[in-house]
CSV table of C-alpha atoms in Angstrom, one decimal:
chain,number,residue,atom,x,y,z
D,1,UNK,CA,0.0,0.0,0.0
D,2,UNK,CA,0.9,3.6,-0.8
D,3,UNK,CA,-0.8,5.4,1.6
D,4,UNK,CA,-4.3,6.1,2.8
D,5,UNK,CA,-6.2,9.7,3.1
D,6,UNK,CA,-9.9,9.7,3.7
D,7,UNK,CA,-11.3,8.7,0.3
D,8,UNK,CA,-8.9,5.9,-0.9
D,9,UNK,CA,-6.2,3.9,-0.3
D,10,UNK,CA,-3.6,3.4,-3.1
D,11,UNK,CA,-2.3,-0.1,-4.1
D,12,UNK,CA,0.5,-1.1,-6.5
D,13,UNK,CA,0.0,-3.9,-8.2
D,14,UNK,CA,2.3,-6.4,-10.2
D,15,UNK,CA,1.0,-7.5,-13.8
D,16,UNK,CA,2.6,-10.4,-15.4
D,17,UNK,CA,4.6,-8.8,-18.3
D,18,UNK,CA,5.2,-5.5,-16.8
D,19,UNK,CA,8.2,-3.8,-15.6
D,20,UNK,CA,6.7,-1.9,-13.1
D,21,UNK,CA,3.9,-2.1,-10.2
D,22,UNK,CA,0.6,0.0,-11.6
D,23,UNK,CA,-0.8,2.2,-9.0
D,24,UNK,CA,-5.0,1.9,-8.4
D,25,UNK,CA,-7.1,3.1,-5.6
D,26,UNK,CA,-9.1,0.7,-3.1
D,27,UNK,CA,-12.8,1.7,-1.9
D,28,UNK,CA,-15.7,1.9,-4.2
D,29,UNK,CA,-14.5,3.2,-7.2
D,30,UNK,CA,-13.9,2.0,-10.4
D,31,UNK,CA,-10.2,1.5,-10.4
D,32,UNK,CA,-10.4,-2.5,-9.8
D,33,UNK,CA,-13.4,-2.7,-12.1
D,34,UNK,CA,-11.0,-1.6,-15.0
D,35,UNK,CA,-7.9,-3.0,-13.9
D,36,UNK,CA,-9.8,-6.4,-14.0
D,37,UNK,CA,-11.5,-5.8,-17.4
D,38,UNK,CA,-7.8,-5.1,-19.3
D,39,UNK,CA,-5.4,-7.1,-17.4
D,40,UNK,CA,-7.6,-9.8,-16.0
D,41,UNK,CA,-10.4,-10.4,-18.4
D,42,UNK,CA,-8.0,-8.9,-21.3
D,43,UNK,CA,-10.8,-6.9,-23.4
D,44,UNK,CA,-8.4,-5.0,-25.4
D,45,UNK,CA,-6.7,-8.4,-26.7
D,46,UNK,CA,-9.4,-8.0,-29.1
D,47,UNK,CA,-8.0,-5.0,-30.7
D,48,UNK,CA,-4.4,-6.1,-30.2
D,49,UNK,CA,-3.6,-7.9,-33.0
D,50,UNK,CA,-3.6,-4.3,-35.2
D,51,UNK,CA,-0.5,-3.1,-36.9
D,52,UNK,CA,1.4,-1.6,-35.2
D,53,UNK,CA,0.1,2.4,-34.7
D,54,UNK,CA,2.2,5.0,-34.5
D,55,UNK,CA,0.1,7.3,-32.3
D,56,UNK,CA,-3.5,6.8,-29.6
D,57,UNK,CA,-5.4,9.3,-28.5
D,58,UNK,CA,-6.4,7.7,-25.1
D,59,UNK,CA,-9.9,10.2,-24.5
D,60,UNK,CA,-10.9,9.8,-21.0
D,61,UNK,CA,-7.6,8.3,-19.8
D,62,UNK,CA,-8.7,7.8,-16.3
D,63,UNK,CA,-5.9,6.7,-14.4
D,64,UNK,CA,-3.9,5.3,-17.2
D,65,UNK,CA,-5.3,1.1,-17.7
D,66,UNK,CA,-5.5,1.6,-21.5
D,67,UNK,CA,-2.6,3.8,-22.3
D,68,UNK,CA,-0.3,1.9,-19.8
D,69,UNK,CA,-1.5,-1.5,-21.7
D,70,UNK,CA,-1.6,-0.4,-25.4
D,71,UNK,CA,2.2,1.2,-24.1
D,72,UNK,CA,3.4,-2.4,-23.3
D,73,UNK,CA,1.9,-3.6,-26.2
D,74,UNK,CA,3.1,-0.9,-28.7
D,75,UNK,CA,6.8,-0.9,-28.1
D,76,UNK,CA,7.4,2.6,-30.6
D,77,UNK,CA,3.8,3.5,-29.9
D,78,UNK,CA,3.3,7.6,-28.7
D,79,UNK,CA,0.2,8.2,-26.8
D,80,UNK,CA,-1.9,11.2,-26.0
D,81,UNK,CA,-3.4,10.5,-22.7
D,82,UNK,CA,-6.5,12.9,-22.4
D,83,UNK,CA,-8.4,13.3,-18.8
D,84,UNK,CA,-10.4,16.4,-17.5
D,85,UNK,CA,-10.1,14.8,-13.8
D,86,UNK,CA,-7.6,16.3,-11.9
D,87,UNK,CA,-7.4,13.3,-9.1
D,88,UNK,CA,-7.6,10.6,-11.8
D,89,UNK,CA,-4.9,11.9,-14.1
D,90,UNK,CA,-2.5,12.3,-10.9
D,91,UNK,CA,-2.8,8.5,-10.6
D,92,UNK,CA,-2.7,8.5,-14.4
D,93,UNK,CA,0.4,10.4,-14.1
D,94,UNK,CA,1.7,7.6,-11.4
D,95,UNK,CA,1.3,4.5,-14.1
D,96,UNK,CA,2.4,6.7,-17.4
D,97,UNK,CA,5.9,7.9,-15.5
D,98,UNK,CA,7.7,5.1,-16.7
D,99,UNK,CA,7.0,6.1,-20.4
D,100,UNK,CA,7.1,9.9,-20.0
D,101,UNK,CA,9.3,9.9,-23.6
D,102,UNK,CA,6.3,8.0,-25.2
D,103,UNK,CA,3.0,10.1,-23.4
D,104,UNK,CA,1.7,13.4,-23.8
D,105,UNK,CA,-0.4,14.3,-20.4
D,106,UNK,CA,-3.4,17.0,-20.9
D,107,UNK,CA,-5.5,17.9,-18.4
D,108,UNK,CA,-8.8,18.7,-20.7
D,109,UNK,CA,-11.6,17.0,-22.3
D,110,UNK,CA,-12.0,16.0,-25.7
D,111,UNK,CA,-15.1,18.3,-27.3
D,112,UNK,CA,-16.8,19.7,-30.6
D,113,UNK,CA,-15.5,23.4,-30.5
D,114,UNK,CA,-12.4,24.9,-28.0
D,115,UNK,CA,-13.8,26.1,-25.0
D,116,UNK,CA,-14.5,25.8,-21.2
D,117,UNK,CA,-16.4,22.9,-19.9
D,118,UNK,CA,-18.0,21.5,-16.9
D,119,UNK,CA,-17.1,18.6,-14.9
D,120,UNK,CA,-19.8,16.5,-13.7
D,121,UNK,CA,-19.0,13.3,-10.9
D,122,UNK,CA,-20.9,10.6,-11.3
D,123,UNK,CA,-20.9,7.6,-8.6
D,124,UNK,CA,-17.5,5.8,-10.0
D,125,UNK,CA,-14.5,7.3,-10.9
D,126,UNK,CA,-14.6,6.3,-14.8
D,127,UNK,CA,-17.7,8.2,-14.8
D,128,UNK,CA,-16.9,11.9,-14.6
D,129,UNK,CA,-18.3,13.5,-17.6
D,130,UNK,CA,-18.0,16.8,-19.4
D,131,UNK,CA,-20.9,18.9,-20.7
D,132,UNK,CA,-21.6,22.4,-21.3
D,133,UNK,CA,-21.0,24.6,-17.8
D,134,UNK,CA,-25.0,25.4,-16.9
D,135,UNK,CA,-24.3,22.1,-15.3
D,136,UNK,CA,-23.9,21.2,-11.7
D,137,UNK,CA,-19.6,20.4,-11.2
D,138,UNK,CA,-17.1,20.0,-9.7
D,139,UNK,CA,-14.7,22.3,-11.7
D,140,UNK,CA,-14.1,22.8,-15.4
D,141,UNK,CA,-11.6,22.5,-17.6
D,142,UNK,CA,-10.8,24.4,-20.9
């Protein structure tokens, strides 16, 4: 274990096939939920077969699962890793450090036009969404 505030504890993990230990929160989040469904149930294997891509846009990067996975996959792949959550893309941050010369980080949302927009939390931690900011957030981003 990490360490442990009031909301979550943080765990590091080791993945058969990894180099290093990937970082997820405990409680009732979503964290396990998607750790499960990449590196335990393997969903993406479907897709994993492709040639090999030069560049993903990883759109709602949450902490990191997909990027870190299509990064290990990918060995000259270059990844944009997109998420407006400012606690998620810390630990996103956390799991992408060891491939800092392969990921871009932005702090933002992926949208129509340029612009501000508003953060909305759902119950799980996957499920912050963006929308227009008349909405009731939790911040914004632009």
């Amino acid at each position: 274990m990490l360490f442990e505030d009031s909301a979550h504890r943080l765990y590091r993990l080791r993945v058969p096939g990894y180099s290093t230990p990937i970082v997820i929160r405990g409680g009732n989040g979503s964290d396990g939920l998607v750790f499960y469904q990449i590196f335990v149930r393997r969903d993406y294997d479907v897709v994993a077969d492709l040639a090999d891509p030069e560049l993903i846009i990883d759109g709602g990067a949450n902490i990191g699962l997909a990027s870190l996975y299509f990064l290990n996959k990918y060995p000259n792949v270059r990844i944009i890793a997109v998420e407006p959550d400012s606690a998620n893309l810390e630990i996103c941050r956390q799991n992408l450090r060891p491939f800092t010369d392969r990921v871009s980080l932005v702090e933002g949302a992926l949208w129509s036009k340029c612009g501000r927009l508003a953060l909305e939390r759902q119950e799980l931690d996957w499920c912050t969404r963006v929308g227009l900011p008349e909405a009731e957030t939790i911040g914004t981003v632009e």
